[in-house]
PDB file of C-alpha atoms in Angstrom:
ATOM      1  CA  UNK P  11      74.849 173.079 215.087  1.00 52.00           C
ATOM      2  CA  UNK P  12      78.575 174.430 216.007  1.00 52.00           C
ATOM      3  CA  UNK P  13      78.774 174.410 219.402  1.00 57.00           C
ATOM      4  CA  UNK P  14      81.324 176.224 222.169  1.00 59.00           C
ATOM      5  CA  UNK P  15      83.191 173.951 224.025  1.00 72.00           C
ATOM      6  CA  UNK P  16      82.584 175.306 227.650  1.00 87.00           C
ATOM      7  CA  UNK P  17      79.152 175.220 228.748  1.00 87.00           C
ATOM      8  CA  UNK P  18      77.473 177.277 231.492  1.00 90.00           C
ATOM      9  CA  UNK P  19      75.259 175.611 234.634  1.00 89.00           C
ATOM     10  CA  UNK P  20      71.825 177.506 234.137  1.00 88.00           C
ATOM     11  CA  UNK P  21      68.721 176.331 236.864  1.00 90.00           C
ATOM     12  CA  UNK P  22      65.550 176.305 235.731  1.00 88.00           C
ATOM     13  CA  UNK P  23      62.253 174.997 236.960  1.00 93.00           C
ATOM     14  CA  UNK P  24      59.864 173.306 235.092  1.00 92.00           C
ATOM     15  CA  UNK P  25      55.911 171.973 235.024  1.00 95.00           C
ATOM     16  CA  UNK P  26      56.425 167.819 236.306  1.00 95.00           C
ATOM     17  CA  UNK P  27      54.484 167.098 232.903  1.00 96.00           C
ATOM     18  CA  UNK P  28      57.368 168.778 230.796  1.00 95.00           C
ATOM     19  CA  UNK P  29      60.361 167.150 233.137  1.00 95.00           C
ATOM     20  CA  UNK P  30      58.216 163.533 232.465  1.00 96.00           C
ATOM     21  CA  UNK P  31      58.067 164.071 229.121  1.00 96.00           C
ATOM     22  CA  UNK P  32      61.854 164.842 228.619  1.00 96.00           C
ATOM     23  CA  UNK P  33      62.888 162.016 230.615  1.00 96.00           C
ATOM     24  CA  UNK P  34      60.768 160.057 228.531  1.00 97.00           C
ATOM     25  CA  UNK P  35      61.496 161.811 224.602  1.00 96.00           C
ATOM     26  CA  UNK P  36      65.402 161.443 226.435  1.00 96.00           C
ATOM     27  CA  UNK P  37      64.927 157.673 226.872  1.00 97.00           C
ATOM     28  CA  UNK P  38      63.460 157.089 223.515  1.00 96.00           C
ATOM     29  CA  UNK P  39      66.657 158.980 221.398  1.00 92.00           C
ATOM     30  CA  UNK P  40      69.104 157.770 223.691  1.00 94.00           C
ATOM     31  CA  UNK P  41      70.065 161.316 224.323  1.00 94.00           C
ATOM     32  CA  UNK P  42      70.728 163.113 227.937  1.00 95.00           C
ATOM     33  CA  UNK P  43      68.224 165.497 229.235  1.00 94.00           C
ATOM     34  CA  UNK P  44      70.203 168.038 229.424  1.00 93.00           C
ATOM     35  CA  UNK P  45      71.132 167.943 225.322  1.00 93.00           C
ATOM     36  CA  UNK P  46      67.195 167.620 225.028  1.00 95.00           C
ATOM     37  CA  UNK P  47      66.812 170.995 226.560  1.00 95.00           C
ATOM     38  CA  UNK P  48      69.641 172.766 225.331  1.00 95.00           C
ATOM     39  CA  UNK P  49      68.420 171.443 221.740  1.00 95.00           C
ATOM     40  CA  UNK P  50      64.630 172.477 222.443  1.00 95.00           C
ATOM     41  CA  UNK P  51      65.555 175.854 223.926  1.00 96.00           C
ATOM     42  CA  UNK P  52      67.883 176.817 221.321  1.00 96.00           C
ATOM     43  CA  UNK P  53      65.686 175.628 218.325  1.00 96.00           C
ATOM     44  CA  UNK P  54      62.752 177.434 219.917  1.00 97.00           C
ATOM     45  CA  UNK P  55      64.519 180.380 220.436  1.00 97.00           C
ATOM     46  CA  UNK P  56      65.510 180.148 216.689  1.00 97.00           C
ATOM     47  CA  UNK P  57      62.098 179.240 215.132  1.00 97.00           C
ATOM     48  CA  UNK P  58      61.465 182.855 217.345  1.00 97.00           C
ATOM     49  CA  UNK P  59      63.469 184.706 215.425  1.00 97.00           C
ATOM     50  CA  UNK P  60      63.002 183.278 211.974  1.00 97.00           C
ATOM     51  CA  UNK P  61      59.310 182.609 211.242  1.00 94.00           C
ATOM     52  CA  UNK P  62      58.971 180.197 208.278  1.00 95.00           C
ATOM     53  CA  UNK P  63      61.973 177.955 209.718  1.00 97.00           C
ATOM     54  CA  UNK P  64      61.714 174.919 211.499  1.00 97.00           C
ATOM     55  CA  UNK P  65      64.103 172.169 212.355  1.00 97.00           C
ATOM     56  CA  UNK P  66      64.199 168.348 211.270  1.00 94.00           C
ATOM     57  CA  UNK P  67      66.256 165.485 211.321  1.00 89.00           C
ATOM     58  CA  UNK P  68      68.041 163.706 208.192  1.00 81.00           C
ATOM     59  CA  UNK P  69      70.505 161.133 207.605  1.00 75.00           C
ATOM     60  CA  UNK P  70      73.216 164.078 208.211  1.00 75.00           C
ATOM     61  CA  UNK P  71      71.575 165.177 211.348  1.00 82.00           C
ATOM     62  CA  UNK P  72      68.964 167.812 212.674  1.00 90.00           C
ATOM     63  CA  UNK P  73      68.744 170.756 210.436  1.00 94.00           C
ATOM     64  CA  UNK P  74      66.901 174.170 209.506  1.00 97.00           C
ATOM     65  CA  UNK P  75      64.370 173.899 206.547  1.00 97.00           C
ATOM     66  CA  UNK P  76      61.574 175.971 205.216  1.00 96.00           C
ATOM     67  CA  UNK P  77      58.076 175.544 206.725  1.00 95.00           C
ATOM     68  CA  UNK P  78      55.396 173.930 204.371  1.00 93.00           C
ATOM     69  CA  UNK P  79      58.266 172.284 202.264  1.00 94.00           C
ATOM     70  CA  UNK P  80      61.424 169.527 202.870  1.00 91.00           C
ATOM     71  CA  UNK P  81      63.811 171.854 201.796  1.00 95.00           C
ATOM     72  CA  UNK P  82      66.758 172.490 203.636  1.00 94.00           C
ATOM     73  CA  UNK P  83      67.669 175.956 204.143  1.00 96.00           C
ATOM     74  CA  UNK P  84      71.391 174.935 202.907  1.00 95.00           C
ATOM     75  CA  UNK P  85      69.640 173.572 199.699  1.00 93.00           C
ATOM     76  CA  UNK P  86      67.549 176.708 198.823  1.00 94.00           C
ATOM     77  CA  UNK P  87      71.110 178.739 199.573  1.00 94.00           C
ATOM     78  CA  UNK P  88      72.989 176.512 196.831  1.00 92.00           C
ATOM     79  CA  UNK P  89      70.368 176.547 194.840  1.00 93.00           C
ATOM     80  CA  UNK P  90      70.669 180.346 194.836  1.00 91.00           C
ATOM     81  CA  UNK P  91      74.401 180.780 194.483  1.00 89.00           C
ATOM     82  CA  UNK P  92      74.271 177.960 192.003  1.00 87.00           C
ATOM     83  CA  UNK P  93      72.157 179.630 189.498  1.00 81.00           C
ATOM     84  CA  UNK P  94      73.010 183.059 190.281  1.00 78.00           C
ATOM     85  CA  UNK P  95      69.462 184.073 189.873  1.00 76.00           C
ATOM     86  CA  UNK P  96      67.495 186.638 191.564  1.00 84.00           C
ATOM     87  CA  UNK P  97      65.075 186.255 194.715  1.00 86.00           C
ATOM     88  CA  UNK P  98      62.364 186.230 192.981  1.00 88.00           C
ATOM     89  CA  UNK P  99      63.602 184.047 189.804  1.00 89.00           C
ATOM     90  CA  UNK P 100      64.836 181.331 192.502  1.00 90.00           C
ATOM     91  CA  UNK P 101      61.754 181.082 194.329  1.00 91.00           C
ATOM     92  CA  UNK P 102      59.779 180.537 191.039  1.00 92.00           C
ATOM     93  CA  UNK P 103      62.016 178.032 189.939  1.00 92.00           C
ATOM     94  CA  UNK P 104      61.963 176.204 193.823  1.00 93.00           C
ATOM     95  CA  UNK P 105      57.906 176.934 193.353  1.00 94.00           C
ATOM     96  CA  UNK P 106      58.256 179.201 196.728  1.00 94.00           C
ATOM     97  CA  UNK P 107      57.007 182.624 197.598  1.00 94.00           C
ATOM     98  CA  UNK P 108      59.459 185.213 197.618  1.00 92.00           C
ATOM     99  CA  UNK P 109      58.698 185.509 200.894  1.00 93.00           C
ATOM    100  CA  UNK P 110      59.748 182.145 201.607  1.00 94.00           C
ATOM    101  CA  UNK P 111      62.634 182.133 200.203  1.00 94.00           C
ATOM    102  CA  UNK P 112      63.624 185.854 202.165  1.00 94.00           C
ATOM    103  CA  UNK P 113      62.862 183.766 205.254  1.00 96.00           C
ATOM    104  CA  UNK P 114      65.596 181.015 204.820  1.00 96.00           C
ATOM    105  CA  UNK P 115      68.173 184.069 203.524  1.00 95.00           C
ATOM    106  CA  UNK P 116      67.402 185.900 206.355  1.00 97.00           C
ATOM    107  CA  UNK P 117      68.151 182.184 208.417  1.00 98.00           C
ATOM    108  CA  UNK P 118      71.637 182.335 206.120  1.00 97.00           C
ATOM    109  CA  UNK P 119      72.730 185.505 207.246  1.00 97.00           C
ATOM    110  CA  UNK P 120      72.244 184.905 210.871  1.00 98.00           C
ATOM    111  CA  UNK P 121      73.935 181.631 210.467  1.00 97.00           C
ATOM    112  CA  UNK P 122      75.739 181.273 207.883  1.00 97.00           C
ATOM    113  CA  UNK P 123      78.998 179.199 209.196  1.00 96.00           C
ATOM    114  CA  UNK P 124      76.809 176.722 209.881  1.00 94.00           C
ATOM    115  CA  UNK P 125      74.683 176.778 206.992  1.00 95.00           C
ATOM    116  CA  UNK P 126      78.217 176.587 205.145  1.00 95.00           C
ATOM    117  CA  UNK P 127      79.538 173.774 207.024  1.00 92.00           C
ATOM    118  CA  UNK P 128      76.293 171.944 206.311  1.00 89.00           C
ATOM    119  CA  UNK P 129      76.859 172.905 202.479  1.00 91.00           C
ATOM    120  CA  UNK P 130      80.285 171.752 202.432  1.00 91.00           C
ATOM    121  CA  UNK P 131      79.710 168.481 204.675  1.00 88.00           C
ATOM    122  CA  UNK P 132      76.591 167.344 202.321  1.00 86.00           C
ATOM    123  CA  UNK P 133      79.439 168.201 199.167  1.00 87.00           C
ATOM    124  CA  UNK P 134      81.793 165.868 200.440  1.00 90.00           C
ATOM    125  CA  UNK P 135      78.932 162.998 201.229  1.00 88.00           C
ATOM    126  CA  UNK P 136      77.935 163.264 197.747  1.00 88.00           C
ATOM    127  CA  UNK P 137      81.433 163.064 196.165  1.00 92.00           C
ATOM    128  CA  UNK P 138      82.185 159.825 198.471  1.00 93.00           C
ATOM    129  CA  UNK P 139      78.933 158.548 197.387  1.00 93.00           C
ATOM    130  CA  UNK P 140      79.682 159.427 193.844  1.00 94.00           C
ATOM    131  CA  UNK P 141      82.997 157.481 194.315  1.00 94.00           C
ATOM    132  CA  UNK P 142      81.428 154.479 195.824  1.00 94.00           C
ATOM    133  CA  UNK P 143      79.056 154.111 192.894  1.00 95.00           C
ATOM    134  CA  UNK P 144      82.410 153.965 190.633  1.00 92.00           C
ATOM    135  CA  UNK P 145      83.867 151.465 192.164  1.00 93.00           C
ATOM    136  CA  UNK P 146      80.758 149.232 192.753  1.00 93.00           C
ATOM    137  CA  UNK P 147      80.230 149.909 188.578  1.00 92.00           C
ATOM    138  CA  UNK P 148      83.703 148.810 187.894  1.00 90.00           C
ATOM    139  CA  UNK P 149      83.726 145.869 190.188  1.00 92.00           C
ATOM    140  CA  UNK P 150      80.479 144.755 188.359  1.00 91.00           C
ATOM    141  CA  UNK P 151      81.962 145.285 185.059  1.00 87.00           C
ATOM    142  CA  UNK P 152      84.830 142.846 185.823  1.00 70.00           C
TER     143      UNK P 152
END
Protein backbone atom coordinates (compact mmCIF):
# COMPACT_ATOMS: atom_id res chain seq x y z
CA UNK A 1 0.00 0.00 0.00
CA UNK A 2 1.30 3.65 -1.23
CA UNK A 3 2.44 5.24 1.56
CA UNK A 4 3.28 9.22 2.49
CA UNK A 5 6.63 9.80 3.21
CA UNK A 6 6.32 11.83 6.54
CA UNK A 7 4.80 10.04 9.28
CA UNK A 8 3.08 11.44 12.39
CA UNK A 9 4.07 10.32 16.30
CA UNK A 10 0.54 9.08 17.58
CA UNK A 11 0.52 7.52 21.58
CA UNK A 12 -1.56 4.97 22.27
CA UNK A 13 -2.02 2.55 25.10
CA UNK A 14 -2.60 -0.86 24.85
CA UNK A 15 -3.79 -4.28 26.92
CA UNK A 16 0.09 -6.01 27.95
CA UNK A 17 -1.44 -9.19 26.10
CA UNK A 18 -1.76 -7.19 22.72
CA UNK A 19 1.87 -5.27 23.23
CA UNK A 20 3.28 -9.22 23.96
CA UNK A 21 1.78 -10.42 21.16
CA UNK A 22 3.15 -7.71 18.72
CA UNK A 23 6.51 -7.96 20.02
CA UNK A 24 6.23 -11.47 19.45
CA UNK A 25 4.11 -11.59 15.64
CA UNK A 26 7.12 -8.51 15.18
CA UNK A 27 9.90 -11.00 15.99
CA UNK A 28 8.54 -13.77 13.92
CA UNK A 29 8.23 -11.43 10.36
CA UNK A 30 11.21 -9.63 11.09
CA UNK A 31 9.19 -6.50 10.95
CA UNK A 32 9.24 -3.38 13.59
CA UNK A 33 6.38 -2.93 15.88
CA UNK A 34 5.57 0.03 14.88
CA UNK A 35 4.94 -1.20 10.91
CA UNK A 36 2.91 -4.07 12.73
CA UNK A 37 0.54 -1.53 14.07
CA UNK A 38 0.38 0.88 11.46
CA UNK A 39 -0.34 -2.30 9.10
CA UNK A 40 -3.05 -3.79 11.63
CA UNK A 41 -4.71 -0.42 12.24
CA UNK A 42 -4.93 0.56 8.76
CA UNK A 43 -6.13 -2.90 7.42
CA UNK A 44 -8.69 -2.97 10.21
CA UNK A 45 -9.83 0.25 9.58
CA UNK A 46 -10.21 -0.88 5.89
CA UNK A 47 -11.87 -4.32 6.39
CA UNK A 48 -14.37 -1.50 8.42
CA UNK A 49 -15.26 0.13 5.65
CA UNK A 50 -15.44 -2.56 3.03
CA UNK A 51 -17.20 -5.68 4.37
CA UNK A 52 -16.40 -8.70 2.14
CA UNK A 53 -12.56 -7.55 1.91
CA UNK A 54 -9.82 -8.86 3.72
CA UNK A 55 -6.10 -8.69 3.33
CA UNK A 56 -3.41 -11.50 2.55
CA UNK A 57 -0.03 -11.96 1.66
CA UNK A 58 1.42 -13.28 -1.84
CA UNK A 59 4.61 -13.56 -3.50
CA UNK A 60 4.02 -9.70 -4.55
CA UNK A 61 3.19 -8.71 -1.08
CA UNK A 62 0.08 -8.16 1.28
CA UNK A 63 -2.99 -7.41 -0.65
CA UNK A 64 -6.94 -6.85 -0.65
CA UNK A 65 -9.02 -9.94 -1.84
CA UNK A 66 -12.58 -11.01 -1.61
CA UNK A 67 -13.75 -12.88 1.52
CA UNK A 68 -14.69 -16.65 1.00
CA UNK A 69 -12.44 -16.74 -2.21
CA UNK A 70 -8.36 -16.18 -3.21
CA UNK A 71 -9.15 -13.64 -5.49
CA UNK A 72 -7.46 -10.54 -5.49
CA UNK A 73 -9.48 -7.55 -5.71
CA UNK A 74 -6.98 -6.33 -8.65
CA UNK A 75 -7.86 -9.71 -10.40
CA UNK A 76 -11.71 -9.46 -10.21
CA UNK A 77 -11.08 -5.56 -11.54
CA UNK A 78 -9.12 -6.94 -14.74
CA UNK A 79 -11.20 -9.47 -15.07
CA UNK A 80 -13.97 -6.88 -15.42
CA UNK A 81 -12.33 -4.35 -17.69
CA UNK A 82 -10.96 -7.29 -19.59
CA UNK A 83 -14.17 -8.68 -20.70
CA UNK A 84 -16.12 -5.63 -20.65
CA UNK A 85 -19.01 -7.46 -19.20
CA UNK A 86 -21.59 -6.38 -16.86
CA UNK A 87 -21.71 -6.82 -12.90
CA UNK A 88 -23.72 -9.33 -12.95
CA UNK A 89 -22.28 -11.28 -16.20
CA UNK A 90 -18.68 -11.03 -14.41
CA UNK A 91 -19.67 -12.39 -11.23
CA UNK A 92 -21.33 -15.43 -12.97
CA UNK A 93 -18.46 -16.04 -14.95
CA UNK A 94 -15.92 -15.54 -11.53
CA UNK A 95 -18.89 -17.90 -9.84
CA UNK A 96 -19.45 -14.79 -7.27
CA UNK A 97 -22.54 -13.06 -6.05
CA UNK A 98 -23.18 -9.84 -7.44
CA UNK A 99 -22.86 -8.73 -4.27
CA UNK A 100 -19.45 -9.86 -4.04
CA UNK A 101 -18.25 -8.61 -6.74
CA UNK A 102 -20.00 -4.78 -5.78
CA UNK A 103 -17.89 -5.25 -2.64
CA UNK A 104 -14.36 -5.41 -4.30
CA UNK A 105 -15.67 -2.39 -6.90
CA UNK A 106 -16.68 -0.50 -4.18
CA UNK A 107 -12.77 -1.47 -2.63
CA UNK A 108 -11.63 -0.12 -6.42
CA UNK A 109 -13.14 3.07 -6.19
CA UNK A 110 -11.87 3.95 -2.82
CA UNK A 111 -8.51 2.80 -3.88
CA UNK A 112 -7.99 2.62 -7.01
CA UNK A 113 -4.18 3.98 -7.49
CA UNK A 114 -3.28 1.31 -5.64
CA UNK A 115 -5.36 -1.28 -6.99
CA UNK A 116 -3.79 0.08 -10.40
CA UNK A 117 -0.32 -0.03 -9.35
CA UNK A 118 -0.92 -3.58 -8.17
CA UNK A 119 -2.49 -4.27 -11.77
CA UNK A 120 0.31 -2.81 -13.55
CA UNK A 121 3.19 -4.27 -11.17
CA UNK A 122 1.63 -8.01 -11.49
CA UNK A 123 1.62 -7.00 -15.71
CA UNK A 124 5.12 -6.40 -15.73
CA UNK A 125 5.98 -9.71 -13.42
CA UNK A 126 4.18 -11.70 -15.88
CA UNK A 127 5.82 -10.25 -19.04
CA UNK A 128 9.43 -10.81 -17.31
CA UNK A 129 8.29 -14.18 -16.47
CA UNK A 130 6.97 -14.68 -19.92
CA UNK A 131 10.47 -13.56 -21.16
CA UNK A 132 12.37 -15.81 -18.90
CA UNK A 133 10.46 -18.84 -20.14
CA UNK A 134 11.77 -17.75 -23.81
CA UNK A 135 14.98 -17.72 -23.14
CA UNK A 136 15.15 -20.88 -20.91
CA UNK A 137 13.09 -22.60 -24.22
CA UNK A 138 15.68 -21.35 -26.56
CA UNK A 139 18.65 -22.19 -24.47
CA UNK A 140 17.16 -25.78 -24.28
CA UNK A 141 16.60 -25.92 -27.89
CA UNK A 142 20.31 -25.27 -28.61
Amino acid sequence: MARETSKQPVSFRFDPTTVERLKRRSQEVGAPQATLAERYIDEGMRIDEHPGIYFRDGGSGRRPALLGTRLDVAQIIETLRQNENSIEETAEYLDLSPAQLESAVRYYAAYKDEIDEWIEQSRSIAERERELWRRREEALAG
